[in-house]
mmCIF file with all atom_site columns, C-alpha atoms in Angstrom:
data_model
loop_
_atom_site.group_PDB
_atom_site.id
_atom_site.type_symbol
_atom_site.label_atom_id
_atom_site.label_alt_id
_atom_site.label_comp_id
_atom_site.label_asym_id
_atom_site.label_entity_id
_atom_site.label_seq_id
_atom_site.pdbx_PDB_ins_code
_atom_site.Cartn_x
_atom_site.Cartn_y
_atom_site.Cartn_z
_atom_site.occupancy
_atom_site.B_iso_or_equiv
_atom_site.pdbx_formal_charge
_atom_site.auth_seq_id
_atom_site.auth_comp_id
_atom_site.auth_asym_id
_atom_site.auth_atom_id
_atom_site.pdbx_PDB_model_num
ATOM 1   C CA . MET C 1 1   ? 0.000   0.000   0.000  1.00 0.00 ? 71  MET C CA 1
ATOM 2   C CA . THR C 1 2   ? 3.028   2.251   -0.305 1.00 0.00 ? 72  THR C CA 1
ATOM 3   C CA . GLY C 1 3   ? 2.081   5.565   -1.882 1.00 0.00 ? 73  GLY C CA 1
ATOM 4   C CA . THR C 1 4   ? -1.666  5.005   -1.510 1.00 0.00 ? 74  THR C CA 1
ATOM 5   C CA . ARG C 1 5   ? -4.012  6.857   0.796  1.00 0.00 ? 75  ARG C CA 1
ATOM 6   C CA . PRO C 1 6   ? -5.374  4.966   3.816  1.00 0.00 ? 76  PRO C CA 1
ATOM 7   C CA . PRO C 1 7   ? -9.052  4.000   3.632  1.00 0.00 ? 77  PRO C CA 1
ATOM 8   C CA . LYS C 1 8   ? -11.686 6.460   4.803  1.00 0.00 ? 78  LYS C CA 1
ATOM 9   C CA . LEU C 1 9   ? -13.169 4.721   7.825  1.00 0.00 ? 79  LEU C CA 1
ATOM 10  C CA . ASP C 1 10  ? -16.683 4.649   9.212  1.00 0.00 ? 80  ASP C CA 1
ATOM 11  C CA . LEU C 1 11  ? -15.960 5.044   12.920 1.00 0.00 ? 81  LEU C CA 1
ATOM 12  C CA . LYS C 1 12  ? -19.335 3.621   13.939 1.00 0.00 ? 82  LYS C CA 1
ATOM 13  C CA . ARG C 1 13  ? -19.086 0.430   11.903 1.00 0.00 ? 83  ARG C CA 1
ATOM 14  C CA . ASP C 1 14  ? -15.407 -0.322  11.308 1.00 0.00 ? 84  ASP C CA 1
ATOM 15  C CA . ALA C 1 15  ? -14.092 -0.376  14.871 1.00 0.00 ? 85  ALA C CA 1
ATOM 16  C CA . GLN C 1 16  ? -14.105 -4.094  15.564 1.00 0.00 ? 86  GLN C CA 1
ATOM 17  C CA . ARG C 1 17  ? -12.506 -5.327  12.359 1.00 0.00 ? 87  ARG C CA 1
ATOM 18  C CA . VAL C 1 18  ? -9.973  -2.488  12.078 1.00 0.00 ? 88  VAL C CA 1
ATOM 19  C CA . LEU C 1 19  ? -8.842  -2.758  15.700 1.00 0.00 ? 89  LEU C CA 1
ATOM 20  C CA . GLN C 1 20  ? -8.829  -6.548  15.600 1.00 0.00 ? 90  GLN C CA 1
ATOM 21  C CA . GLU C 1 21  ? -6.562  -6.674  12.567 1.00 0.00 ? 91  GLU C CA 1
ATOM 22  C CA . ASN C 1 22  ? -4.361  -3.634  13.176 1.00 0.00 ? 92  ASN C CA 1
ATOM 23  C CA . TRP C 1 23  ? -4.162  -2.778  16.883 1.00 0.00 ? 93  TRP C CA 1
ATOM 24  C CA . LEU C 1 24  ? -5.128  -5.535  19.326 1.00 0.00 ? 94  LEU C CA 1
ATOM 25  C CA . ARG C 1 25  ? -2.333  -7.699  20.657 1.00 0.00 ? 95  ARG C CA 1
ATOM 26  C CA . PRO C 1 26  ? -2.476  -11.505 20.435 1.00 0.00 ? 96  PRO C CA 1
ATOM 27  C CA . GLY C 1 27  ? -5.061  -12.831 22.882 1.00 0.00 ? 97  GLY C CA 1
ATOM 28  C CA . GLU C 1 28  ? -6.324  -9.349  23.802 1.00 0.00 ? 98  GLU C CA 1
ATOM 29  C CA . ARG C 1 29  ? -10.114 -9.018  24.062 1.00 0.00 ? 99  ARG C CA 1
ATOM 30  C CA . LEU C 1 30  ? -12.002 -5.931  22.883 1.00 0.00 ? 100 LEU C CA 1
ATOM 31  C CA . LEU C 1 31  ? -14.640 -4.767  25.387 1.00 0.00 ? 101 LEU C CA 1
ATOM 32  C CA . GLU C 1 32  ? -15.677 -1.371  24.030 1.00 0.00 ? 102 GLU C CA 1
ATOM 33  C CA . ALA C 1 33  ? -14.756 1.004   21.215 1.00 0.00 ? 103 ALA C CA 1
ATOM 34  C CA . VAL C 1 34  ? -16.453 4.405   21.402 1.00 0.00 ? 104 VAL C CA 1
ATOM 35  C CA . PRO C 1 35  ? -16.123 6.549   18.250 1.00 0.00 ? 105 PRO C CA 1
ATOM 36  C CA . VAL C 1 36  ? -15.061 10.176  18.733 1.00 0.00 ? 106 VAL C CA 1
ATOM 37  C CA . TRP C 1 37  ? -14.836 13.076  16.304 1.00 0.00 ? 107 TRP C CA 1
ATOM 38  C CA . LYS C 1 38  ? -13.696 15.738  18.767 1.00 0.00 ? 108 LYS C CA 1
ATOM 39  C CA . LEU C 1 39  ? -12.424 16.263  22.306 1.00 0.00 ? 109 LEU C CA 1
ATOM 40  C CA . PRO C 1 40  ? -14.465 14.176  24.787 1.00 0.00 ? 110 PRO C CA 1
ATOM 41  C CA . ALA C 1 41  ? -16.679 15.782  27.410 1.00 0.00 ? 111 ALA C CA 1
ATOM 42  C CA . LEU C 1 42  ? -14.655 17.087  30.355 1.00 0.00 ? 112 LEU C CA 1
ATOM 43  C CA . ASP C 1 43  ? -15.860 16.900  33.955 1.00 0.00 ? 113 ASP C CA 1
ATOM 44  C CA . GLY C 1 44  ? -13.686 18.953  36.297 1.00 0.00 ? 114 GLY C CA 1
ATOM 45  C CA . ILE C 1 45  ? -10.807 19.151  33.796 1.00 0.00 ? 115 ILE C CA 1
ATOM 46  C CA . PRO C 1 46  ? -10.095 22.364  31.811 1.00 0.00 ? 116 PRO C CA 1
ATOM 47  C CA . ASN C 1 47  ? -9.942  22.358  28.032 1.00 0.00 ? 117 ASN C CA 1
ATOM 48  C CA . PRO C 1 48  ? -6.440  21.901  26.614 1.00 0.00 ? 118 PRO C CA 1
ATOM 49  C CA . GLY C 1 49  ? -5.014  24.499  24.249 1.00 0.00 ? 119 GLY C CA 1
ATOM 50  C CA . TRP C 1 50  ? -5.345  24.358  20.474 1.00 0.00 ? 120 TRP C CA 1
ATOM 51  C CA . THR C 1 51  ? -2.600  23.573  18.022 1.00 0.00 ? 121 THR C CA 1
ATOM 52  C CA . ALA C 1 52  ? -2.243  25.884  15.010 1.00 0.00 ? 122 ALA C CA 1
ATOM 53  C CA . GLY C 1 53  ? -3.751  23.276  12.694 1.00 0.00 ? 123 GLY C CA 1
ATOM 54  C CA . GLN C 1 54  ? -6.682  22.599  15.019 1.00 0.00 ? 124 GLN C CA 1
ATOM 55  C CA . LEU C 1 55  ? -7.349  26.325  15.382 1.00 0.00 ? 125 LEU C CA 1
ATOM 56  C CA . ALA C 1 56  ? -7.449  26.812  11.603 1.00 0.00 ? 126 ALA C CA 1
ATOM 57  C CA . LYS C 1 57  ? -9.942  23.968  11.212 1.00 0.00 ? 127 LYS C CA 1
ATOM 58  C CA . GLN C 1 58  ? -12.063 25.354  14.028 1.00 0.00 ? 128 GLN C CA 1
ATOM 59  C CA . VAL C 1 59  ? -12.193 28.808  12.419 1.00 0.00 ? 129 VAL C CA 1
ATOM 60  C CA . ALA C 1 60  ? -13.295 27.258  9.116  1.00 0.00 ? 130 ALA C CA 1
ATOM 61  C CA . LYS C 1 61  ? -15.954 25.279  10.945 1.00 0.00 ? 131 LYS C CA 1
ATOM 62  C CA . VAL C 1 62  ? -17.275 28.380  12.722 1.00 0.00 ? 132 VAL C CA 1
ATOM 63  C CA . VAL C 1 63  ? -17.516 30.273  9.429  1.00 0.00 ? 133 VAL C CA 1
ATOM 64  C CA . GLY C 1 64  ? -19.441 27.396  7.857  1.00 0.00 ? 134 GLY C CA 1
ATOM 65  C CA . LEU C 1 65  ? -21.832 27.202  10.781 1.00 0.00 ? 135 LEU C CA 1
ATOM 66  C CA . ALA C 1 66  ? -22.409 30.946  10.614 1.00 0.00 ? 136 ALA C CA 1
ATOM 67  C CA . LEU C 1 67  ? -23.483 30.631  6.980  1.00 0.00 ? 137 LEU C CA 1
ATOM 68  C CA . LEU C 1 68  ? -25.870 27.820  7.875  1.00 0.00 ? 138 LEU C CA 1
ATOM 69  C CA . TRP C 1 69  ? -27.305 29.942  10.666 1.00 0.00 ? 139 TRP C CA 1
ATOM 70  C CA . ILE C 1 70  ? -28.257 32.591  8.117  1.00 0.00 ? 140 ILE C CA 1
ATOM 71  C CA . VAL C 1 71  ? -30.114 29.993  6.050  1.00 0.00 ? 141 VAL C CA 1
ATOM 72  C CA . PHE C 1 72  ? -32.154 28.630  8.942  1.00 0.00 ? 142 PHE C CA 1
ATOM 73  C CA . SER C 1 73  ? -34.352 30.905  11.008 1.00 0.00 ? 143 SER C CA 1
ATOM 74  C CA . VAL C 1 74  ? -33.843 31.518  14.702 1.00 0.00 ? 144 VAL C CA 1
ATOM 75  C CA . LEU C 1 75  ? -37.362 30.276  15.312 1.00 0.00 ? 145 LEU C CA 1
ATOM 76  C CA . ILE C 1 76  ? -36.630 26.815  13.905 1.00 0.00 ? 146 ILE C CA 1
ATOM 77  C CA . ALA C 1 77  ? -33.488 26.576  16.032 1.00 0.00 ? 147 ALA C CA 1
ATOM 78  C CA . ILE C 1 78  ? -35.464 27.411  19.188 1.00 0.00 ? 148 ILE C CA 1
ATOM 79  C CA . VAL C 1 79  ? -38.066 24.769  18.338 1.00 0.00 ? 149 VAL C CA 1
ATOM 80  C CA . PHE C 1 80  ? -35.390 22.096  17.926 1.00 0.00 ? 150 PHE C CA 1
ATOM 81  C CA . VAL C 1 81  ? -33.760 23.013  21.242 1.00 0.00 ? 151 VAL C CA 1
ATOM 82  C CA . ALA C 1 82  ? -37.148 22.925  22.949 1.00 0.00 ? 152 ALA C CA 1
ATOM 83  C CA . LEU C 1 83  ? -37.846 19.469  21.557 1.00 0.00 ? 153 LEU C CA 1
ATOM 84  C CA . ALA C 1 84  ? -34.434 18.244  22.699 1.00 0.00 ? 154 ALA C CA 1
ATOM 85  C CA . ASP C 1 85  ? -35.158 19.421  26.243 1.00 0.00 ? 155 ASP C CA 1
ATOM 86  C CA . GLY C 1 86  ? -38.553 17.778  26.304 1.00 0.00 ? 156 GLY C CA 1
ATOM 87  C CA . ILE C 1 87  ? -40.513 21.028  26.698 1.00 0.00 ? 157 ILE C CA 1
ATOM 88  C CA . THR C 1 88  ? -43.130 20.156  24.126 1.00 0.00 ? 158 THR C CA 1
ATOM 89  C CA . GLY C 1 89  ? -45.592 17.508  25.276 1.00 0.00 ? 159 GLY C CA 1
ATOM 90  C CA . SER C 1 90  ? -46.442 14.277  23.525 1.00 0.00 ? 160 SER C CA 1
ATOM 91  C CA . GLY C 1 91  ? -49.971 13.283  22.591 1.00 0.00 ? 161 GLY C CA 1
ATOM 92  C CA . GLY C 1 92  ? -49.520 9.873   24.189 1.00 0.00 ? 162 GLY C CA 1
ATOM 93  C CA . ASP C 1 93  ? -47.156 7.025   24.911 1.00 0.00 ? 163 ASP C CA 1
ATOM 94  C CA . SER C 1 94  ? -45.866 5.543   21.668 1.00 0.00 ? 164 SER C CA 1
ATOM 95  C CA . GLY C 1 95  ? -44.853 2.349   23.419 1.00 0.00 ? 165 GLY C CA 1
ATOM 96  C CA . LYS C 1 96  ? -41.211 2.806   22.383 1.00 0.00 ? 166 LYS C CA 1
ATOM 97  C CA . PRO C 1 97  ? -38.492 3.139   25.042 1.00 0.00 ? 167 PRO C CA 1
ATOM 98  C CA . LYS C 1 98  ? -37.175 6.661   25.532 1.00 0.00 ? 168 LYS C CA 1
ATOM 99  C CA . ARG C 1 99  ? -33.785 7.290   23.975 1.00 0.00 ? 169 ARG C CA 1
ATOM 100 C CA . ILE C 1 100 ? -31.192 7.795   26.672 1.00 0.00 ? 170 ILE C CA 1
ATOM 101 C CA . LYS C 1 101 ? -28.445 10.059  25.466 1.00 0.00 ? 171 LYS C CA 1
ATOM 102 C CA . GLY C 1 102 ? -25.192 11.128  26.994 1.00 0.00 ? 172 GLY C CA 1
ATOM 103 C CA . PRO C 1 103 ? -21.657 11.840  25.775 1.00 0.00 ? 173 PRO C CA 1
ATOM 104 C CA . GLY C 1 104 ? -19.796 8.822   24.467 1.00 0.00 ? 174 GLY C CA 1
ATOM 105 C CA . VAL C 1 105 ? -16.705 9.600   26.539 1.00 0.00 ? 175 VAL C CA 1
ATOM 106 C CA . VAL C 1 106 ? -16.256 11.656  29.710 1.00 0.00 ? 176 VAL C CA 1
ATOM 107 C CA . LEU C 1 107 ? -12.825 12.538  31.106 1.00 0.00 ? 177 LEU C CA 1
ATOM 108 C CA . ARG C 1 108 ? -13.189 13.419  34.789 1.00 0.00 ? 178 ARG C CA 1
ATOM 109 C CA . GLY C 1 109 ? -10.874 14.749  37.462 1.00 0.00 ? 179 GLY C CA 1
ATOM 110 C CA . GLU C 1 110 ? -10.134 17.519  39.942 1.00 0.00 ? 180 GLU C CA 1
ATOM 111 C CA . GLY C 1 111 ? -8.401  20.028  37.707 1.00 0.00 ? 181 GLY C CA 1
ATOM 112 C CA . GLU C 1 112 ? -5.491  19.762  35.301 1.00 0.00 ? 182 GLU C CA 1
ATOM 113 C CA . GLY C 1 113 ? -3.228  18.519  38.089 1.00 0.00 ? 183 GLY C CA 1
ATOM 114 C CA . SER C 1 114 ? -5.181  15.288  38.542 1.00 0.00 ? 184 SER C CA 1
ATOM 115 C CA . MET C 1 115 ? -3.807  12.116  37.000 1.00 0.00 ? 185 MET C CA 1
ATOM 116 C CA . MET C 1 116 ? -6.370  12.231  34.184 1.00 0.00 ? 186 MET C CA 1
ATOM 117 C CA . GLY C 1 117 ? -6.002  15.987  33.823 1.00 0.00 ? 187 GLY C CA 1
ATOM 118 C CA . ARG C 1 118 ? -2.284  15.622  33.128 1.00 0.00 ? 188 ARG C CA 1
ATOM 119 C CA . LEU C 1 119 ? -3.077  13.232  30.277 1.00 0.00 ? 189 LEU C CA 1
ATOM 120 C CA . VAL C 1 120 ? -5.480  15.611  28.513 1.00 0.00 ? 190 VAL C CA 1
ATOM 121 C CA . THR C 1 121 ? -3.703  17.200  25.541 1.00 0.00 ? 191 THR C CA 1
ATOM 122 C CA . PRO C 1 122 ? -4.782  18.789  22.226 1.00 0.00 ? 192 PRO C CA 1
ATOM 123 C CA . ALA C 1 123 ? -4.040  15.442  20.541 1.00 0.00 ? 193 ALA C CA 1
ATOM 124 C CA . LEU C 1 124 ? -7.205  14.011  22.127 1.00 0.00 ? 194 LEU C CA 1
ATOM 125 C CA . ARG C 1 125 ? -9.217  16.098  19.646 1.00 0.00 ? 195 ARG C CA 1
ATOM 126 C CA . ARG C 1 126 ? -8.212  13.692  16.877 1.00 0.00 ? 196 ARG C CA 1
ATOM 127 C CA . ARG C 1 127 ? -10.821 11.408  15.370 1.00 0.00 ? 197 ARG C CA 1
ATOM 128 C CA . GLY C 1 128 ? -10.753 7.762   16.284 1.00 0.00 ? 198 GLY C CA 1
ATOM 129 C CA . TRP C 1 129 ? -11.910 5.533   19.121 1.00 0.00 ? 199 TRP C CA 1
ATOM 130 C CA . TRP C 1 130 ? -11.630 5.346   22.870 1.00 0.00 ? 200 TRP C CA 1
ATOM 131 C CA . VAL C 1 131 ? -10.917 1.661   23.301 1.00 0.00 ? 201 VAL C CA 1
ATOM 132 C CA . LEU C 1 132 ? -11.286 -0.560  26.352 1.00 0.00 ? 202 LEU C CA 1
ATOM 133 C CA . THR C 1 133 ? -9.859  -4.078  26.361 1.00 0.00 ? 203 THR C CA 1
ATOM 134 C CA . ASP C 1 134 ? -9.117  -6.610  29.070 1.00 0.00 ? 204 ASP C CA 1
ATOM 135 C CA . ARG C 1 135 ? -5.554  -5.222  29.180 1.00 0.00 ? 205 ARG C CA 1
ATOM 136 C CA . ARG C 1 136 ? -5.736  -1.430  28.684 1.00 0.00 ? 206 ARG C CA 1
ATOM 137 C CA . VAL C 1 137 ? -7.748  1.680   27.878 1.00 0.00 ? 207 VAL C CA 1
ATOM 138 C CA . ALA C 1 138 ? -6.553  3.910   25.052 1.00 0.00 ? 208 ALA C CA 1
ATOM 139 C CA . HIS C 1 139 ? -7.377  6.643   22.587 1.00 0.00 ? 209 HIS C CA 1
ATOM 140 C CA . VAL C 1 140 ? -6.607  5.358   19.095 1.00 0.00 ? 210 VAL C CA 1
ATOM 141 C CA . ALA C 1 141 ? -6.492  7.912   16.273 1.00 0.00 ? 211 ALA C CA 1
ATOM 142 C CA . VAL C 1 142 ? -7.159  7.289   12.584 1.00 0.00 ? 212 VAL C CA 1
ATOM 143 C CA . GLN C 1 143 ? -5.853  9.195   9.575  1.00 0.00 ? 213 GLN C CA 1
ATOM 144 C CA . ARG C 1 144 ? -9.068  9.445   7.556  1.00 0.00 ? 214 ARG C CA 1
ATOM 145 C CA . SER C 1 145 ? -12.719 9.015   8.507  1.00 0.00 ? 215 SER C CA 1
ATOM 146 C CA . TYR C 1 146 ? -16.216 10.158  7.642  1.00 0.00 ? 216 TYR C CA 1
ATOM 147 C CA . GLY C 1 147 ? -17.847 12.857  9.734  1.00 0.00 ? 217 GLY C CA 1
ATOM 148 C CA . LYS C 1 148 ? -20.270 11.943  12.488 1.00 0.00 ? 218 LYS C CA 1
ATOM 149 C CA . PHE C 1 149 ? -23.327 12.761  10.361 1.00 0.00 ? 219 PHE C CA 1
ATOM 150 C CA . TRP C 1 150 ? -22.311 10.320  7.609  1.00 0.00 ? 220 TRP C CA 1
ATOM 151 C CA . SER C 1 151 ? -21.079 7.533   9.882  1.00 0.00 ? 221 SER C CA 1
ATOM 152 C CA . GLY C 1 152 ? -23.180 4.410   10.209 1.00 0.00 ? 222 GLY C CA 1
ATOM 153 C CA . SER C 1 153 ? -24.675 4.619   6.717  1.00 0.00 ? 223 SER C CA 1
ATOM 154 C CA . GLY C 1 154 ? -23.600 4.036   3.155  1.00 0.00 ? 224 GLY C CA 1
ATOM 155 C CA . PRO C 1 155 ? -21.676 1.131   1.616  1.00 0.00 ? 225 PRO C CA 1
ATOM 156 C CA . GLU C 1 156 ? -19.235 -1.003  3.568  1.00 0.00 ? 226 GLU C CA 1
ATOM 157 C CA . THR C 1 157 ? -15.709 0.368   3.765  1.00 0.00 ? 227 THR C CA 1
ATOM 158 C CA . LYS C 1 158 ? -13.300 -1.360  1.397  1.00 0.00 ? 228 LYS C CA 1
ATOM 159 C CA . ILE C 1 159 ? -10.104 -2.166  3.260  1.00 0.00 ? 229 ILE C CA 1
ATOM 160 C CA . ASP C 1 160 ? -7.176  -3.673  1.394  1.00 0.00 ? 230 ASP C CA 1
ATOM 161 C CA . GLY C 1 161 ? -4.186  -4.215  3.627  1.00 0.00 ? 231 GLY C CA 1
ATOM 162 C CA . PRO C 1 162 ? -3.051  -2.684  6.938  1.00 0.00 ? 232 PRO C CA 1
ATOM 163 C CA . VAL C 1 163 ? -4.745  0.435   8.305  1.00 0.00 ? 233 VAL C CA 1
ATOM 164 C CA . PRO C 1 164 ? -2.411  2.983   9.964  1.00 0.00 ? 234 PRO C CA 1
ATOM 165 C CA . LEU C 1 165 ? -3.473  3.741   13.544 1.00 0.00 ? 235 LEU C CA 1
ATOM 166 C CA . GLU C 1 166 ? -1.828  5.832   16.249 1.00 0.00 ? 236 GLU C CA 1
ATOM 167 C CA . THR C 1 167 ? -2.150  5.258   19.984 1.00 0.00 ? 237 THR C CA 1
ATOM 168 C CA . VAL C 1 168 ? -2.433  8.793   21.375 1.00 0.00 ? 238 VAL C CA 1
ATOM 169 C CA . LEU C 1 169 ? -2.969  7.769   25.010 1.00 0.00 ? 239 LEU C CA 1
ATOM 170 C CA . GLU C 1 170 ? -2.742  4.394   26.735 1.00 0.00 ? 240 GLU C CA 1
ATOM 171 C CA . ILE C 1 171 ? -3.276  3.294   30.338 1.00 0.00 ? 241 ILE C CA 1
ATOM 172 C CA . PRO C 1 172 ? -2.414  -0.323  31.252 1.00 0.00 ? 242 PRO C CA 1
ATOM 173 C CA . ARG C 1 173 ? -4.903  -2.418  33.242 1.00 0.00 ? 243 ARG C CA 1
ATOM 174 C CA . GLU C 1 174 ? -2.820  -2.520  36.425 1.00 0.00 ? 244 GLU C CA 1
ATOM 175 C CA . GLN C 1 175 ? -3.065  1.275   36.767 1.00 0.00 ? 245 GLN C CA 1
ATOM 176 C CA . TYR C 1 176 ? -6.850  1.589   37.086 1.00 0.00 ? 246 TYR C CA 1
ATOM 177 C CA . ALA C 1 177 ? -9.911  0.098   38.751 1.00 0.00 ? 247 ALA C CA 1
ATOM 178 C CA . TYR C 1 178 ? -12.906 -0.889  36.636 1.00 0.00 ? 248 TYR C CA 1
ATOM 179 C CA . ASP C 1 179 ? -16.608 -0.586  37.422 1.00 0.00 ? 249 ASP C CA 1
ATOM 180 C CA . GLU C 1 180 ? -19.911 0.288   35.762 1.00 0.00 ? 250 GLU C CA 1
ATOM 181 C CA . ASP C 1 181 ? -22.159 3.154   36.799 1.00 0.00 ? 251 ASP C CA 1
ATOM 182 C CA . HIS C 1 182 ? -25.057 5.293   35.580 1.00 0.00 ? 252 HIS C CA 1
ATOM 183 C CA . ARG C 1 183 ? -24.355 8.911   34.672 1.00 0.00 ? 253 ARG C CA 1
ATOM 184 C CA . PHE C 1 184 ? -26.836 11.787  34.570 1.00 0.00 ? 254 PHE C CA 1
ATOM 185 C CA . ARG C 1 185 ? -26.945 14.932  32.454 1.00 0.00 ? 255 ARG C CA 1
ATOM 186 C CA . LYS C 1 186 ? -28.434 18.439  32.679 1.00 0.00 ? 256 LYS C CA 1
ATOM 187 C CA . THR C 1 187 ? -30.733 19.672  29.900 1.00 0.00 ? 257 THR C CA 1
ATOM 188 C CA . ARG C 1 188 ? -29.542 22.823  28.179 1.00 0.00 ? 258 ARG C CA 1
ATOM 189 C CA . MET C 1 189 ? -32.425 25.202  28.878 1.00 0.00 ? 259 MET C CA 1
ATOM 190 C CA . LEU C 1 190 ? -34.226 24.133  32.042 1.00 0.00 ? 260 LEU C CA 1
ATOM 191 C CA . ARG C 1 191 ? -31.250 22.322  33.622 1.00 0.00 ? 261 ARG C CA 1
ATOM 192 C CA . ARG C 1 192 ? -33.348 19.273  34.355 1.00 0.00 ? 262 ARG C CA 1
ATOM 193 C CA . THR C 1 193 ? -31.547 16.140  35.499 1.00 0.00 ? 263 THR C CA 1
ATOM 194 C CA . LYS C 1 194 ? -32.023 13.195  33.146 1.00 0.00 ? 264 LYS C CA 1
ATOM 195 C CA . PRO C 1 195 ? -30.330 9.792   32.807 1.00 0.00 ? 265 PRO C CA 1
ATOM 196 C CA . ALA C 1 196 ? -27.396 9.725   30.388 1.00 0.00 ? 266 ALA C CA 1
ATOM 197 C CA . GLY C 1 197 ? -26.897 5.965   30.280 1.00 0.00 ? 267 GLY C CA 1
ATOM 198 C CA . LEU C 1 198 ? -24.761 3.174   31.665 1.00 0.00 ? 268 LEU C CA 1
ATOM 199 C CA . TYR C 1 199 ? -21.006 3.767   31.534 1.00 0.00 ? 269 TYR C CA 1
ATOM 200 C CA . ARG C 1 200 ? -17.878 1.682   31.925 1.00 0.00 ? 270 ARG C CA 1
ATOM 201 C CA . ARG C 1 201 ? -15.920 3.569   34.589 1.00 0.00 ? 271 ARG C CA 1
ATOM 202 C CA . ILE C 1 202 ? -12.117 3.521   34.589 1.00 0.00 ? 272 ILE C CA 1
ATOM 203 C CA . THR C 1 203 ? -10.730 5.062   37.787 1.00 0.00 ? 273 THR C CA 1
ATOM 204 C CA . LEU C 1 204 ? -7.095  5.963   38.451 1.00 0.00 ? 274 LEU C CA 1
ATOM 205 C CA . ALA C 1 205 ? -5.414  6.036   41.859 1.00 0.00 ? 275 ALA C CA 1
ATOM 206 C CA . ASP C 1 206 ? -6.497  9.625   42.672 1.00 0.00 ? 276 ASP C CA 1
ATOM 207 C CA . GLY C 1 207 ? -10.155 9.086   41.686 1.00 0.00 ? 277 GLY C CA 1
ATOM 208 C CA . SER C 1 208 ? -9.930  10.722  38.262 1.00 0.00 ? 278 SER C CA 1
ATOM 209 C CA . GLY C 1 209 ? -10.466 8.692   35.131 1.00 0.00 ? 279 GLY C CA 1
ATOM 210 C CA . VAL C 1 210 ? -12.495 7.921   32.011 1.00 0.00 ? 280 VAL C CA 1
ATOM 211 C CA . ASP C 1 211 ? -16.154 6.985   31.572 1.00 0.00 ? 281 ASP C CA 1
ATOM 212 C CA . LEU C 1 212 ? -17.074 5.139   28.361 1.00 0.00 ? 282 LEU C CA 1
ATOM 213 C CA . ARG C 1 213 ? -20.734 4.850   27.458 1.00 0.00 ? 283 ARG C CA 1
ATOM 214 C CA . ARG C 1 214 ? -21.797 1.257   26.842 1.00 0.00 ? 284 ARG C CA 1
ATOM 215 C CA . ARG C 1 215 ? -22.920 0.674   23.280 1.00 0.00 ? 285 ARG C CA 1
ATOM 216 C CA . HIS C 1 216 ? -25.513 -1.970  24.176 1.00 0.00 ? 286 HIS C CA 1
ATOM 217 C CA . GLN C 1 217 ? -27.954 -0.958  26.928 1.00 0.00 ? 287 GLN C CA 1
#
């Protein structure tokens, strides 16, 4: 594959086969792979600085969003936010379970001096997966991927040969405790407390750590 571009991955669908063939060690078991397109949610940890390249991309993104904002009316935006917060009532129970939503990954700690806080760098803004195995937890970055909106749909990714991956952060199993716990979130407008889902909780020696939302729940 020398001289060819790496495949453009679907982070929602390609995790298991790409990690299995290109990243997992012999005998290592994959427990969870949470796709990320930006910096994870931070709980008690300040945002890291931006690199020059990240800042340029962010400026371009802001300009694009500003143009979209002109196209769509403020009224429509308010309606969508209201629906997201559950302000508008429903005519009845549809019989379907309510969708529980929360961030895919939460990095928590008591400030940037905590063990997890010291590991938070601008590199964690890279697209890829937060991966939990029976031996380690890591942030694995990819070179090319579809955006979040387009992930999970379309034709299957054609992969011919090795896929280049980079381990941005890695914590071995002996350095953390593992548990599962429910997280809660605050709605944007009324600040109501709602369930965010069941998370795999990785806790370091000082109590800081990583929460990964379970895919199946």
